[in-house]
Short mmCIF file of C-alpha atoms in Angstrom, two decimals:
data_model
loop_
_atom_site.label_atom_id
_atom_site.label_comp_id
_atom_site.label_asym_id
_atom_site.label_seq_id
_atom_site.Cartn_x
_atom_site.Cartn_y
_atom_site.Cartn_z
CA MET M 1 8.22 22.47 -12.45
CA GLY M 2 9.92 19.16 -11.66
CA LYS M 3 8.09 16.09 -10.49
CA ASP M 4 7.74 15.08 -6.85
CA LEU M 5 11.06 13.28 -6.72
CA PHE M 6 11.00 12.10 -3.11
CA THR M 7 7.52 10.65 -3.57
CA GLU M 8 8.71 8.99 -6.79
CA ILE M 9 11.57 7.34 -4.89
CA ARG M 10 9.21 5.97 -2.25
CA VAL M 11 6.68 4.76 -4.81
CA LYS M 12 9.32 2.83 -6.78
CA TYR M 13 11.35 1.78 -3.75
CA ASN M 14 10.42 -1.90 -3.93
CA THR M 15 11.45 -2.13 -7.58
CA LEU M 16 15.03 -1.13 -6.73
CA SER M 17 18.01 -3.43 -6.29
CA LYS M 18 19.75 -3.74 -2.91
CA ASN M 19 22.41 -1.15 -3.84
CA GLN M 20 19.82 1.17 -5.37
CA LYS M 21 17.79 0.99 -2.15
CA GLN M 22 20.95 2.03 -0.32
CA VAL M 23 21.11 5.15 -2.52
CA ALA M 24 17.40 5.82 -1.98
CA ASN M 25 17.74 5.50 1.80
CA TYR M 26 20.68 7.91 1.88
CA ILE M 27 18.89 10.51 -0.26
CA LEU M 28 15.66 10.31 1.75
CA GLU M 29 17.56 10.71 5.02
CA HIS M 30 19.92 13.50 3.84
CA ARG M 31 17.82 15.53 1.41
CA SER M 32 19.27 19.00 1.81
CA LYS M 33 22.82 17.61 1.86
CA CYS M 34 22.35 15.50 -1.29
CA VAL M 35 21.00 18.39 -3.33
CA ARG M 36 24.47 20.02 -3.15
CA MET M 37 26.42 16.86 -4.00
CA THR M 38 28.05 16.02 -7.30
CA LEU M 39 27.60 12.55 -8.78
CA SER M 40 31.01 11.53 -7.47
CA GLU M 41 30.31 12.90 -3.97
CA LEU M 42 26.97 11.09 -3.74
CA GLY M 43 28.63 7.84 -4.79
CA LYS M 44 31.30 8.19 -2.11
CA ALA M 45 28.72 9.11 0.55
CA CYS M 46 26.74 5.96 -0.28
CA GLY M 47 29.88 3.82 -0.58
CA LEU M 48 28.89 2.88 -4.13
CA SER M 49 30.17 3.47 -7.64
CA GLU M 50 29.02 6.28 -9.91
CA THR M 51 27.63 3.61 -12.22
CA THR M 52 25.26 2.44 -9.48
CA ILE M 53 24.08 6.01 -8.95
CA ILE M 54 23.44 6.36 -12.69
CA ARG M 55 21.46 3.11 -12.70
CA PHE M 56 19.44 4.41 -9.77
CA ILE M 57 18.46 7.66 -11.50
CA ASN M 58 17.75 5.72 -14.71
CA LYS M 59 15.28 3.61 -12.73
CA LEU M 60 13.53 6.88 -11.88
CA GLU M 61 13.47 7.73 -15.62
CA TYR M 62 16.27 10.31 -15.57
CA THR M 63 19.02 10.31 -18.17
CA SER M 64 20.96 13.19 -16.62
CA TYR M 65 22.24 13.57 -13.06
CA GLN M 66 21.87 17.33 -13.43
CA ASP M 67 18.14 16.98 -14.20
CA PHE M 68 17.81 14.62 -11.24
CA ARG M 69 19.51 17.07 -8.89
CA LEU M 70 17.43 19.98 -10.25
CA ASP M 71 14.18 18.14 -9.51
CA MET M 72 15.51 17.24 -6.08
CA ALA M 73 16.18 20.93 -5.37
CA GLN M 74 12.74 21.96 -6.61
CA ASP M 75 11.00 19.26 -4.58
CA LEU M 76 12.96 20.27 -1.49
CA SER M 77 12.06 23.91 -2.07
CA ARG M 78 8.36 23.15 -2.51
CA SER M 79 8.13 21.12 0.67
CA SER M 80 10.21 23.67 2.61
CA VAL M 81 11.70 20.89 4.68
CA ALA M 82 14.70 21.47 6.91
CA GLU M 83 16.91 18.45 7.36
CA ASP M 84 16.41 18.45 11.11
CA GLY M 85 12.63 18.89 10.82
CA ALA M 86 10.09 16.20 11.62
CA THR M 87 8.96 15.88 8.00
CA ALA M 88 12.50 15.30 6.81
CA ARG M 89 12.67 12.33 9.11
CA CYS M 90 9.78 10.57 7.39
CA TYR M 91 12.18 7.83 6.29
CA ASP M 92 14.89 8.32 8.85
CA GLU M 93 15.66 4.97 10.47
CA ILE M 94 14.19 4.23 13.87
CA ARG M 95 17.30 3.38 15.82
CA PRO M 96 18.08 1.70 19.15
CA GLY M 97 18.28 4.39 21.79
CA ASP M 98 15.69 6.70 20.19
CA ASP M 99 13.62 8.28 22.94
CA THR M 100 9.84 7.95 23.07
CA GLU M 101 9.19 11.34 21.49
CA THR M 102 11.53 10.63 18.57
CA ILE M 103 9.94 7.23 17.96
CA LYS M 104 6.49 8.84 18.04
CA GLU M 105 7.51 11.46 15.48
CA LYS M 106 9.21 8.97 13.18
CA VAL M 107 6.34 6.47 13.21
CA ILE M 108 3.77 9.21 12.55
CA ALA M 109 5.91 10.69 9.77
CA ILE M 110 6.52 7.33 8.07
CA ALA M 111 2.84 6.34 8.22
CA SER M 112 1.60 9.79 7.13
CA SER M 113 4.01 9.96 4.22
CA ALA M 114 3.05 6.47 3.04
CA ILE M 115 -0.65 7.38 3.07
CA MET M 116 0.01 10.64 1.20
CA ASP M 117 1.92 8.65 -1.45
CA ILE M 118 -1.28 6.78 -2.36
CA GLY M 119 -2.10 9.58 -4.78
CA LYS M 120 1.01 8.69 -6.79
CA LEU M 121 0.53 4.94 -6.45
CA ILE M 122 -3.01 4.68 -7.79
CA ASP M 123 -4.45 6.45 -10.81
CA ARG M 124 -8.15 7.11 -11.15
CA GLN M 125 -8.54 4.66 -14.03
CA THR M 126 -7.28 1.74 -11.91
CA LEU M 127 -9.50 2.74 -8.99
CA ASP M 128 -12.57 3.10 -11.23
CA GLN M 129 -11.95 -0.30 -12.80
CA ALA M 130 -11.58 -1.97 -9.40
CA ILE M 131 -14.85 -0.37 -8.24
CA ARG M 132 -16.61 -1.50 -11.42
CA TRP M 133 -15.41 -5.09 -10.95
CA LEU M 134 -16.61 -5.11 -7.34
CA GLU M 135 -20.02 -3.82 -8.42
CA GLU M 136 -20.36 -6.32 -11.26
CA ALA M 137 -19.27 -9.43 -9.36
CA ARG M 138 -21.87 -12.01 -8.32
CA ARG M 139 -19.59 -13.18 -5.51
CA ILE M 140 -16.44 -11.61 -4.11
CA MET M 141 -13.81 -13.60 -2.28
CA PHE M 142 -11.22 -11.82 -0.14
CA PHE M 143 -8.06 -13.68 0.83
CA GLY M 144 -4.69 -12.81 2.30
CA ALA M 145 -2.00 -14.92 3.91
CA GLY M 146 -0.33 -14.10 7.23
CA GLY M 147 -0.64 -10.47 8.26
CA SER M 148 -2.50 -9.68 5.03
CA GLY M 149 -5.28 -11.98 6.23
CA VAL M 150 -6.21 -9.30 8.76
CA ILE M 151 -6.80 -6.83 5.92
CA ALA M 152 -8.85 -9.40 3.99
CA THR M 153 -11.06 -10.03 7.03
CA ASP M 154 -11.54 -6.31 7.67
CA VAL M 155 -12.60 -5.54 4.10
CA TYR M 156 -14.82 -8.66 4.03
CA HIS M 157 -16.63 -7.34 7.09
CA LYS M 158 -17.15 -3.93 5.44
CA PHE M 159 -18.57 -5.33 2.20
CA LEU M 160 -20.72 -7.84 4.11
CA ARG M 161 -22.42 -4.89 5.79
CA CYS M 162 -23.17 -3.54 2.29
CA GLY M 163 -25.30 -6.61 1.62
CA MET M 164 -22.90 -8.01 -0.99
CA HIS M 165 -22.25 -11.74 -1.45
CA VAL M 166 -18.73 -11.99 -0.02
CA ILE M 167 -16.45 -14.81 1.12
CA ASN M 168 -13.48 -14.78 3.48
CA GLU M 169 -11.57 -17.79 4.75
CA ASN M 170 -8.40 -17.92 6.83
CA ASN M 171 -7.98 -21.69 6.52
CA THR M 172 -5.79 -22.18 3.46
CA HIS M 173 -7.30 -25.50 2.36
CA ILE M 174 -10.86 -24.16 2.52
CA ALA M 175 -9.76 -20.96 0.79
CA LEU M 176 -8.34 -23.01 -2.08
CA ILE M 177 -11.65 -24.87 -2.41
CA HIS M 178 -13.56 -21.59 -2.51
CA ALA M 179 -11.15 -20.19 -5.11
CA ALA M 180 -11.53 -23.29 -7.30
CA GLN M 181 -15.32 -22.84 -7.30
CA LEU M 182 -15.32 -19.20 -8.44
CA THR M 183 -16.64 -18.57 -11.96
CA LYS M 184 -16.40 -15.87 -14.62
CA GLU M 185 -19.16 -14.01 -12.78
CA ASP M 186 -17.06 -13.77 -9.61
CA LEU M 187 -14.13 -11.69 -8.36
CA LEU M 188 -11.18 -12.81 -6.25
CA VAL M 189 -9.40 -10.08 -4.25
CA LEU M 190 -5.94 -11.19 -3.15
CA ILE M 191 -3.84 -9.24 -0.66
CA SER M 192 -0.14 -9.99 -0.23
CA HIS M 193 2.59 -7.57 0.82
CA GLU M 194 5.40 -9.23 -1.16
CA GLY M 195 3.08 -10.86 -3.70
CA GLU M 196 4.88 -14.20 -3.45
CA SER M 197 2.82 -16.22 -0.94
CA LYS M 198 2.29 -19.69 -2.40
CA GLU M 199 -1.27 -20.00 -1.14
CA VAL M 200 -2.19 -16.60 -2.58
CA LEU M 201 -0.71 -17.45 -5.99
CA GLU M 202 -2.44 -20.84 -6.00
CA CYS M 203 -5.79 -19.19 -5.24
CA CYS M 204 -5.10 -16.86 -8.16
CA ARG M 205 -4.34 -19.74 -10.52
CA LEU M 206 -7.40 -21.77 -9.50
CA ALA M 207 -9.78 -18.82 -9.85
CA GLN M 208 -8.42 -17.81 -13.25
CA ASN M 209 -8.73 -21.38 -14.50
CA ASN M 210 -12.50 -20.95 -14.25
CA GLY M 211 -12.51 -17.46 -15.74
CA ALA M 212 -12.85 -15.47 -12.51
CA ARG M 213 -11.32 -12.01 -12.42
CA VAL M 214 -8.49 -11.43 -9.95
CA LEU M 215 -7.80 -8.09 -8.29
CA GLY M 216 -4.44 -8.09 -6.54
CA MET M 217 -2.99 -5.76 -3.93
CA THR M 218 0.74 -5.87 -3.23
CA SER M 219 3.70 -3.63 -2.49
CA TYR M 220 5.97 -5.14 -5.13
CA MET M 221 5.44 -4.11 -8.75
CA ASN M 222 7.67 -6.93 -10.00
CA SER M 223 6.06 -9.70 -7.90
CA ASP M 224 4.36 -12.84 -9.20
CA LEU M 225 0.99 -11.58 -7.95
CA ALA M 226 1.44 -8.33 -9.87
CA ARG M 227 2.14 -10.35 -13.02
CA MET M 228 -0.67 -12.86 -12.54
CA ALA M 229 -3.53 -10.61 -11.39
CA ASP M 230 -5.86 -9.17 -14.01
CA LEU M 231 -5.65 -5.83 -12.22
CA CYS M 232 -3.24 -4.84 -9.46
CA ILE M 233 -3.27 -2.01 -6.91
CA PHE M 234 0.09 -1.21 -5.36
CA SER M 235 0.79 -0.26 -1.75
CA SER M 236 4.55 0.24 -2.08
CA THR M 237 6.40 1.74 0.86
CA ASN M 238 9.94 2.24 2.10
CA ASP M 239 11.74 -0.13 4.45
CA SER M 240 12.87 0.35 8.03
CA THR M 241 14.54 -2.07 10.41
CA TYR M 242 12.14 -1.53 13.30
CA TYR M 243 9.07 -0.29 11.41
CA SER M 244 8.97 -2.61 8.43
CA ASP M 245 7.43 -1.83 5.08
CA ALA M 246 4.94 -4.66 5.74
CA MET M 247 3.61 -2.77 8.77
CA VAL M 248 3.25 0.48 6.83
CA SER M 249 1.84 -1.39 3.84
CA ARG M 250 -1.05 -2.68 5.96
CA LEU M 251 -2.01 0.89 6.84
CA VAL M 252 -1.93 1.86 3.16
CA GLN M 253 -3.94 -1.22 2.16
CA LEU M 254 -6.63 -0.38 4.72
CA VAL M 255 -6.92 3.15 3.34
CA ILE M 256 -7.14 1.89 -0.26
CA MET M 257 -9.80 -0.66 0.67
CA ASP M 258 -11.74 2.08 2.46
CA MET M 259 -11.69 4.06 -0.80
CA LEU M 260 -13.28 1.12 -2.64
CA PHE M 261 -15.81 0.46 0.13
CA ILE M 262 -16.89 4.08 0.47
CA ALA M 263 -17.15 4.55 -3.30
CA ILE M 264 -19.54 1.61 -3.56
CA SER M 265 -21.52 2.26 -0.38
CA THR M 266 -22.22 5.90 -1.29
CA ARG M 267 -23.40 5.40 -4.86
CA GLN M 268 -25.72 2.41 -4.48
CA ASP M 269 -29.10 2.77 -2.75
CA ALA M 270 -29.13 -0.95 -1.99
CA SER M 271 -25.78 -0.69 -0.21
CA GLN M 272 -26.94 2.24 1.91
CA LYS M 273 -30.08 0.34 2.94
CA ALA M 274 -28.00 -2.76 3.75
CA LEU M 275 -25.61 -0.69 5.88
CA GLU M 276 -28.54 0.66 7.90
CA THR M 277 -29.98 -2.85 8.28
CA SER M 278 -26.57 -4.11 9.46
CA ARG M 279 -26.28 -1.24 11.94
CA LEU M 280 -29.71 -2.02 13.39
CA ALA M 281 -28.89 -5.73 13.57
CA THR M 282 -25.94 -5.14 15.89
CA ARG M 283 -27.25 -2.11 17.78
CA GLU M 284 -28.97 -4.10 20.51
CA MET M 285 -25.71 -5.90 21.27
CA LYS M 286 -24.09 -2.64 22.31
CA LEU M 287 -24.75 -1.57 25.88
CA HIS M 288 -25.84 1.98 26.58
CA PRO M 289 -23.85 3.91 29.23
CA GLN M 290 -26.75 3.63 31.70
CA GLU M 291 -26.91 -0.13 31.22
CA GLU M 292 -23.15 -0.43 31.75
CA GLU M 293 -23.44 1.46 35.04
CA GLY M 294 -26.28 -0.81 36.13
CA ARG M 295 -24.04 -3.85 35.64
CA GLY M 296 -21.21 -2.37 37.66
#
């Protein structure tokens, strides 16, 4: 049985060149048509040379176009996807003029497919190592720039409820100071979609100078963060003009962070007790329905 080719394309999408992404986009949007195409026909349909197509399949670790097309046929058969079906549109572009129902279907399909791809993105060994580092750390600092800062704050809040010594800072200057004070007993978790944010990379450098471990999360396997981090978890996704890979990546990053949080909170008695204490601490701040009615 061939490998899951369409998943493989999505997983490696951000490692492709501009022309190779053009091939990937065409294949993902015209699956059942591409499976019947020769190498020459696919090149013409994409407006690219046969050499570019060969480089594309080589990037997916194929040496033969026939083997590539065979796996594409098997993957298409297994998923039983018709080209006009909702699942086939998981990476169909959201276009101006799409009606509300079409937009709804495309957004759901893109997000669902990206989450399902997590199984291919992360192996158990990487996940286990990340969990072990989180458990062993004396202090854990979470930091992300821009939109990734929202993810860092969310995961900080989760681990704070577990009773762990965690740090989160949105102010870049203060974040750099925190990073510079981390030691070999600490862990820095950096979140960056493209993995090239200067403040993120500087936090990485400062923390590693003092021996702190760095766990990175990015969509780009060939990014500076991926190269610098001691361990990296990838949230690679496809690209769309109106529903960018950064937007989808944030959904994937939240799911991955939930995996780490739940793994730790369910296997440590101290974490479970801390979660209950945190719940009780905020319970009185939440109004009961009867109280809300009384204030009306």
